[in-house]
Short mmCIF file of C-alpha atoms in Angstrom, two decimals:
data_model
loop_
_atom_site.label_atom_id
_atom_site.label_comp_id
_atom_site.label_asym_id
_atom_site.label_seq_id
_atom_site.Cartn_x
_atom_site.Cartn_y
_atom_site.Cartn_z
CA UNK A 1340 -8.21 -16.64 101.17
CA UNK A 1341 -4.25 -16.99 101.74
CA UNK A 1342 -4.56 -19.12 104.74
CA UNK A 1343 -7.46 -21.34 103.35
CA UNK A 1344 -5.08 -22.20 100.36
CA UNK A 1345 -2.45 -22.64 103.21
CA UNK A 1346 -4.21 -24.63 105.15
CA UNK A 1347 -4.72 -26.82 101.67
CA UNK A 1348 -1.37 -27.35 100.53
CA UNK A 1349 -0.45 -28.36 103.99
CA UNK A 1350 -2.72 -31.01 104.37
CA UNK A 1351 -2.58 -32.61 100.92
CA UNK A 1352 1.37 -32.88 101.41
CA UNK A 1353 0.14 -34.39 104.86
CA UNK A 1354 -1.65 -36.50 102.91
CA UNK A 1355 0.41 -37.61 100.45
CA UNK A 1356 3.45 -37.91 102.93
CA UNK A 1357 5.51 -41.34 101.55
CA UNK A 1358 4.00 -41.43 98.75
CA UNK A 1359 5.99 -42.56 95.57
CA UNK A 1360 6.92 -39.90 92.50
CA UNK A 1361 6.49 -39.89 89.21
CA UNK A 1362 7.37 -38.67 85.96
CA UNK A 1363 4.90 -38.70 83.09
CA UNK A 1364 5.82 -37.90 79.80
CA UNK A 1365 3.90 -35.10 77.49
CA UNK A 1366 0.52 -36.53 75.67
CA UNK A 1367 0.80 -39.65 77.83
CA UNK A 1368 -2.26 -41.46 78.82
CA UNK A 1369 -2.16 -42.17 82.26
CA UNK A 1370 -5.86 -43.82 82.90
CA UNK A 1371 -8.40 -45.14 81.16
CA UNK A 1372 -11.64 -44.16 81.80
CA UNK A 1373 -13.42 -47.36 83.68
CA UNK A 1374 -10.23 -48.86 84.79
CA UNK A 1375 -10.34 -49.88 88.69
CA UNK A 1376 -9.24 -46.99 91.15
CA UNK A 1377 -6.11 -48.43 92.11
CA UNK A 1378 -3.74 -45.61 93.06
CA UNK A 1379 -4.56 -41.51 93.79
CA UNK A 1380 -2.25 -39.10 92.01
CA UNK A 1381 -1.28 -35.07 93.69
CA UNK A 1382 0.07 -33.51 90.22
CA UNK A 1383 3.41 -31.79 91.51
CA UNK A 1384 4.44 -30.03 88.18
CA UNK A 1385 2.65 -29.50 84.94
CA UNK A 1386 -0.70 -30.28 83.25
CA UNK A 1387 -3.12 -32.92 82.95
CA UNK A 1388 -6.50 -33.23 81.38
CA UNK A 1389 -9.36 -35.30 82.24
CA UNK A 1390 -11.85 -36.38 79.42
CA UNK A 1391 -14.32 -38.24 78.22
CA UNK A 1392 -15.65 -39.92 74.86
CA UNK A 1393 -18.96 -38.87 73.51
CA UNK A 1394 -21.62 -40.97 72.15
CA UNK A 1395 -20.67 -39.38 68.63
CA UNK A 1396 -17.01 -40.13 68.60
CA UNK A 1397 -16.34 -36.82 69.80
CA UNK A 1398 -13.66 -36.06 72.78
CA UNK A 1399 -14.77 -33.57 75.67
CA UNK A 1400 -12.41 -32.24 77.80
CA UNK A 1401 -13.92 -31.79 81.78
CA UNK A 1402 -11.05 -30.00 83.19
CA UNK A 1403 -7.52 -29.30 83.28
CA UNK A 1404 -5.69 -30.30 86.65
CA UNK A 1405 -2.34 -28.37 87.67
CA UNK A 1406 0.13 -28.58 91.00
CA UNK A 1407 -2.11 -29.38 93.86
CA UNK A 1408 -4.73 -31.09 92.05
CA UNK A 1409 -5.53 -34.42 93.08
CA UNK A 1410 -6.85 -37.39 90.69
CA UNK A 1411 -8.48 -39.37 89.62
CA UNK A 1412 -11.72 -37.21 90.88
CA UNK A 1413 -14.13 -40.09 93.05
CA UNK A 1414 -16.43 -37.40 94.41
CA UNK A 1415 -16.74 -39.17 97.95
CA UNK A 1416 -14.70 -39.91 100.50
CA UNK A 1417 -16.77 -42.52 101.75
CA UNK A 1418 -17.26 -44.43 98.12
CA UNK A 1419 -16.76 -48.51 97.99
CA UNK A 1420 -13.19 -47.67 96.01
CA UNK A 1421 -12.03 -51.27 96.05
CA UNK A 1422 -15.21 -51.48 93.19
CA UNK A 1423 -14.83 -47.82 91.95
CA UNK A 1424 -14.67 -47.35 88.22
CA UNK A 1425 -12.74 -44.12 87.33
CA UNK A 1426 -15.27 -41.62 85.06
CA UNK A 1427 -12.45 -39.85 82.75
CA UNK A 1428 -9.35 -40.67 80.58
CA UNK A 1429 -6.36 -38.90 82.34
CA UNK A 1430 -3.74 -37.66 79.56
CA UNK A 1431 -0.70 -35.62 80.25
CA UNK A 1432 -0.66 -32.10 78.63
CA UNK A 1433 3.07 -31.49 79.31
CA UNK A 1434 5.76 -33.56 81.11
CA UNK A 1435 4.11 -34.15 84.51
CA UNK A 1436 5.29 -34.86 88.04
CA UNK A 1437 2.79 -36.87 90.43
CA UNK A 1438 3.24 -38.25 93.65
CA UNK A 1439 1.22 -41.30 94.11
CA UNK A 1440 -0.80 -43.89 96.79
CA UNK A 1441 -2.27 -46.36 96.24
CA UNK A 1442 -5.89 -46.46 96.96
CA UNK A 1443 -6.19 -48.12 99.96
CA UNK A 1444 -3.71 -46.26 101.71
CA UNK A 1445 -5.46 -42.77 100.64
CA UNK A 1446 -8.46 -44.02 102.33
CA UNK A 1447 -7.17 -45.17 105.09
CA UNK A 1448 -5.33 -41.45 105.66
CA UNK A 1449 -8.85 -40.11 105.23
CA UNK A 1450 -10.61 -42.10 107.55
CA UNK A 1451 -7.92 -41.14 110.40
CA UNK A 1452 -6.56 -37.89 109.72
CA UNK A 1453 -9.31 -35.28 109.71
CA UNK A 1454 -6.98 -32.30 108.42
CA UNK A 1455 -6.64 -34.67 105.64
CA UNK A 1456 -10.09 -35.33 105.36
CA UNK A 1457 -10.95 -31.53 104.83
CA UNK A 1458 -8.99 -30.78 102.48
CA UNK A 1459 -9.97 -33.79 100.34
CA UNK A 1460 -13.35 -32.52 100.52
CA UNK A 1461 -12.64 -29.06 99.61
CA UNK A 1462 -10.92 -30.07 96.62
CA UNK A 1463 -13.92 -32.10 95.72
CA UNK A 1464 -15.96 -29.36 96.22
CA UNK A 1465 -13.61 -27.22 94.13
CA UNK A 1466 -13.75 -29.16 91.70
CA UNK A 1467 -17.34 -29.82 91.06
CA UNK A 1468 -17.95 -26.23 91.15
CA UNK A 1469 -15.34 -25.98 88.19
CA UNK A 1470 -17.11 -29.21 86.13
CA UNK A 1471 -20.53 -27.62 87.05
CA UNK A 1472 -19.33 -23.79 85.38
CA UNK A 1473 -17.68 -25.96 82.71
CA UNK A 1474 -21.01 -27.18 81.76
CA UNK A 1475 -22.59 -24.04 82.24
CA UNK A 1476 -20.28 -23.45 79.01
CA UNK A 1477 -21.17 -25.57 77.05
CA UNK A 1478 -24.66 -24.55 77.69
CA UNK A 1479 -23.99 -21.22 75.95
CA UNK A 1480 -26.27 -21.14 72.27
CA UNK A 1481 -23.15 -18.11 71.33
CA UNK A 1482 -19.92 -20.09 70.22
CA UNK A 1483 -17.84 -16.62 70.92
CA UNK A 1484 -19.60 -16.84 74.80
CA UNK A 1485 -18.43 -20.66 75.16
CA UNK A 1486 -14.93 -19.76 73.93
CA UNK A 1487 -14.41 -16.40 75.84
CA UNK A 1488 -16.22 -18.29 79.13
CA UNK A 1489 -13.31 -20.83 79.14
CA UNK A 1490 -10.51 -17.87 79.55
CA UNK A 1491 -11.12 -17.09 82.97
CA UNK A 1492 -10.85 -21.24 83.85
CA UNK A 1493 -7.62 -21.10 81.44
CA UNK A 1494 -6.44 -18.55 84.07
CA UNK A 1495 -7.33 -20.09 87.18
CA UNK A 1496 -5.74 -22.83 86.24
CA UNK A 1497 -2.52 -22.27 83.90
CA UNK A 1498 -2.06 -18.11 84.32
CA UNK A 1499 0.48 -16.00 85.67
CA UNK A 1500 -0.38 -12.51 85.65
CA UNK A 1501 2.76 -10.34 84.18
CA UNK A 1502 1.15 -6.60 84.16
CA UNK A 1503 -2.00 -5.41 85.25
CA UNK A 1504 -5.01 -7.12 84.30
CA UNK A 1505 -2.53 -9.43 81.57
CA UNK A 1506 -2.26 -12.90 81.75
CA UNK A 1507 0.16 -15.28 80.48
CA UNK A 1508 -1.01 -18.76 80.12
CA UNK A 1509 2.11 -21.22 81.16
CA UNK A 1510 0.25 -24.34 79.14
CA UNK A 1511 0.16 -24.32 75.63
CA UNK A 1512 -2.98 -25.17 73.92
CA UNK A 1513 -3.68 -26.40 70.50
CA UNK A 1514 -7.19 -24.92 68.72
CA UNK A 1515 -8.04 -28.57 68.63
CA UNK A 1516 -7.58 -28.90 72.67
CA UNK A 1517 -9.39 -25.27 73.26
CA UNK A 1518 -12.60 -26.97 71.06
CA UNK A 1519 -12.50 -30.12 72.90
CA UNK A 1520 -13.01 -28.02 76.52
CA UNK A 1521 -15.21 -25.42 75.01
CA UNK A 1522 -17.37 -27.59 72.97
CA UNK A 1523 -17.43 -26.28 69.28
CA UNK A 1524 -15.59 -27.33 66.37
CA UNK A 1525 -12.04 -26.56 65.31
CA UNK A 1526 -12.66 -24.37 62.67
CA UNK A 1527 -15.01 -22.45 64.80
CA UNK A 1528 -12.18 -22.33 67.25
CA UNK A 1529 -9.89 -21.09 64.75
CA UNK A 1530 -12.23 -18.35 63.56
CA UNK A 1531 -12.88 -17.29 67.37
CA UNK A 1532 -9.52 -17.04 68.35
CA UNK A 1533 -8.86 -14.93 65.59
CA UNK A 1534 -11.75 -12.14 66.26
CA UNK A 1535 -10.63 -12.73 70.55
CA UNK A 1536 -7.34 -11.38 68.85
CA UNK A 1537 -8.30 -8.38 66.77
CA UNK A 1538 -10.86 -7.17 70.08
CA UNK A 1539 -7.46 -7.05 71.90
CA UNK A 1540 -8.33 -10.02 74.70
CA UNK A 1541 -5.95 -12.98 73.43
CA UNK A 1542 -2.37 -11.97 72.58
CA UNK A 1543 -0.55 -14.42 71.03
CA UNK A 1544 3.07 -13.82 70.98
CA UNK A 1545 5.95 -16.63 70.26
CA UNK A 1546 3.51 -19.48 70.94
CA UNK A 1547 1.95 -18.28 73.97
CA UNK A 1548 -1.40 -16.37 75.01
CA UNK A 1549 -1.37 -13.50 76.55
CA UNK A 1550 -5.10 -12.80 77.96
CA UNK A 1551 -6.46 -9.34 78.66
CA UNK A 1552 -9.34 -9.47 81.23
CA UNK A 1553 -10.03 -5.67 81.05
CA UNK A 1554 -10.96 -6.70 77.54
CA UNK A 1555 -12.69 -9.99 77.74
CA UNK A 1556 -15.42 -8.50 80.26
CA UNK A 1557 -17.56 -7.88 76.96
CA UNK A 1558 -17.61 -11.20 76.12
CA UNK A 1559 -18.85 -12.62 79.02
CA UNK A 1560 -22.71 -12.50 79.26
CA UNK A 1561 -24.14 -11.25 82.23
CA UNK A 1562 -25.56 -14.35 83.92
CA UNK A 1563 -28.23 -12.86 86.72
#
């Protein structure tokens, strides 16, 4: 597993060799969703979310990108991006660091560097295994299943572990933001969080979660 995330890291930063960096500010919106796929971002530090806009007015989050994660997602390599819409809103979570191409020159690396190649496609593949589970939440009839379902993604994505099976989360995230990825209301939020806390699975000490997965294996319905 080690040298397939080696083998990653190495050929996105092959990739995104000469690209340009940049600094995003916290709760900045960095693309619309339907705007024209003009550049590709590899976040280098902190959080970003991608979303969309319900029918009902509603936000949904889809996922939460982190260093290594490339944007905005296309889902082929072999698309025609000069007339590619992009599918989500891209906001900033925290102050973010990105190193950008533009479009055409992103392509072009795919189409002659195969190491490149690869591990675009992995992270696609990554990735639409992540949107695909994140569904699978929302899925869920049990709010307290959609809620406790999301921890494990909250981990992969934003957790360092600091004692045996304890997680800390490194992004902070607002009872609003957790009901916008798991797909129930704020109060309901609220009211989860609360009983996650009193089972002994979410910890939250001086505005940060501390996640017990020893605990939280309860709350996650078996799914064969």
């Amino acid at each position: 597993m080690l040298d397939l995330e080696n083998n990653y890291a190495r050929g996105v930063d092959k990739l995104f060799a000469g690209g340009r960096d940049k600094i995003y500010s916290k709760n900045q919106l960095i693309h619309y969703q339907g705007d024209p796929l003009s550049h590709i971002y590899l976040v280098t530090k902190g959080y970003i979310k991608g979303y969309t806009i319900l029918d009902s007015g509603d936000t949904r989050t889809m996922f939460i990108l982190s260093k290594g994660d490339i944007f905005p997602l296309a889902f082929s390599a072999s698309l025609d991006w000069s007339n590619y819409k992009i599918l989500y809103f891209y906001q900033s979570l925290t102050d973010c660091h990105v190193r950008v191409l533009t479009s055409g020159t992103f392509k072009d690396k795919l189409e002659t560097d195969s190491e490149a190649m690869n591990s675009y496609l992995a992270f696609l593949s990554s990735t639409n295994e992540a949107i695909m589970n994140q569904l699978e939440i929302m899925k869920n009839k049990k709010a307290i299943e959609k809620v406790s379902m999301l921890l494990p993604y909250l981990i992969a994505k934003a957790g360092k572990k600091v004692k045996p099976d304890v997680y800390e989360l490194q992004l902070k995230l607002s009872h609003q933001e957790i009901a916008d990825i798991s797909g129930v209301t704020r109060e309901t939020t609220t009211t989860l969080i609360k009983e996650l806390e009193k089972e002994k699975i979410i910890d939250q000490q001086q505005g940060k979660w501390l996640i017990n997965t020893k605990n939280l294996t309860k709350y996650i319905p078996d799914r064969n």
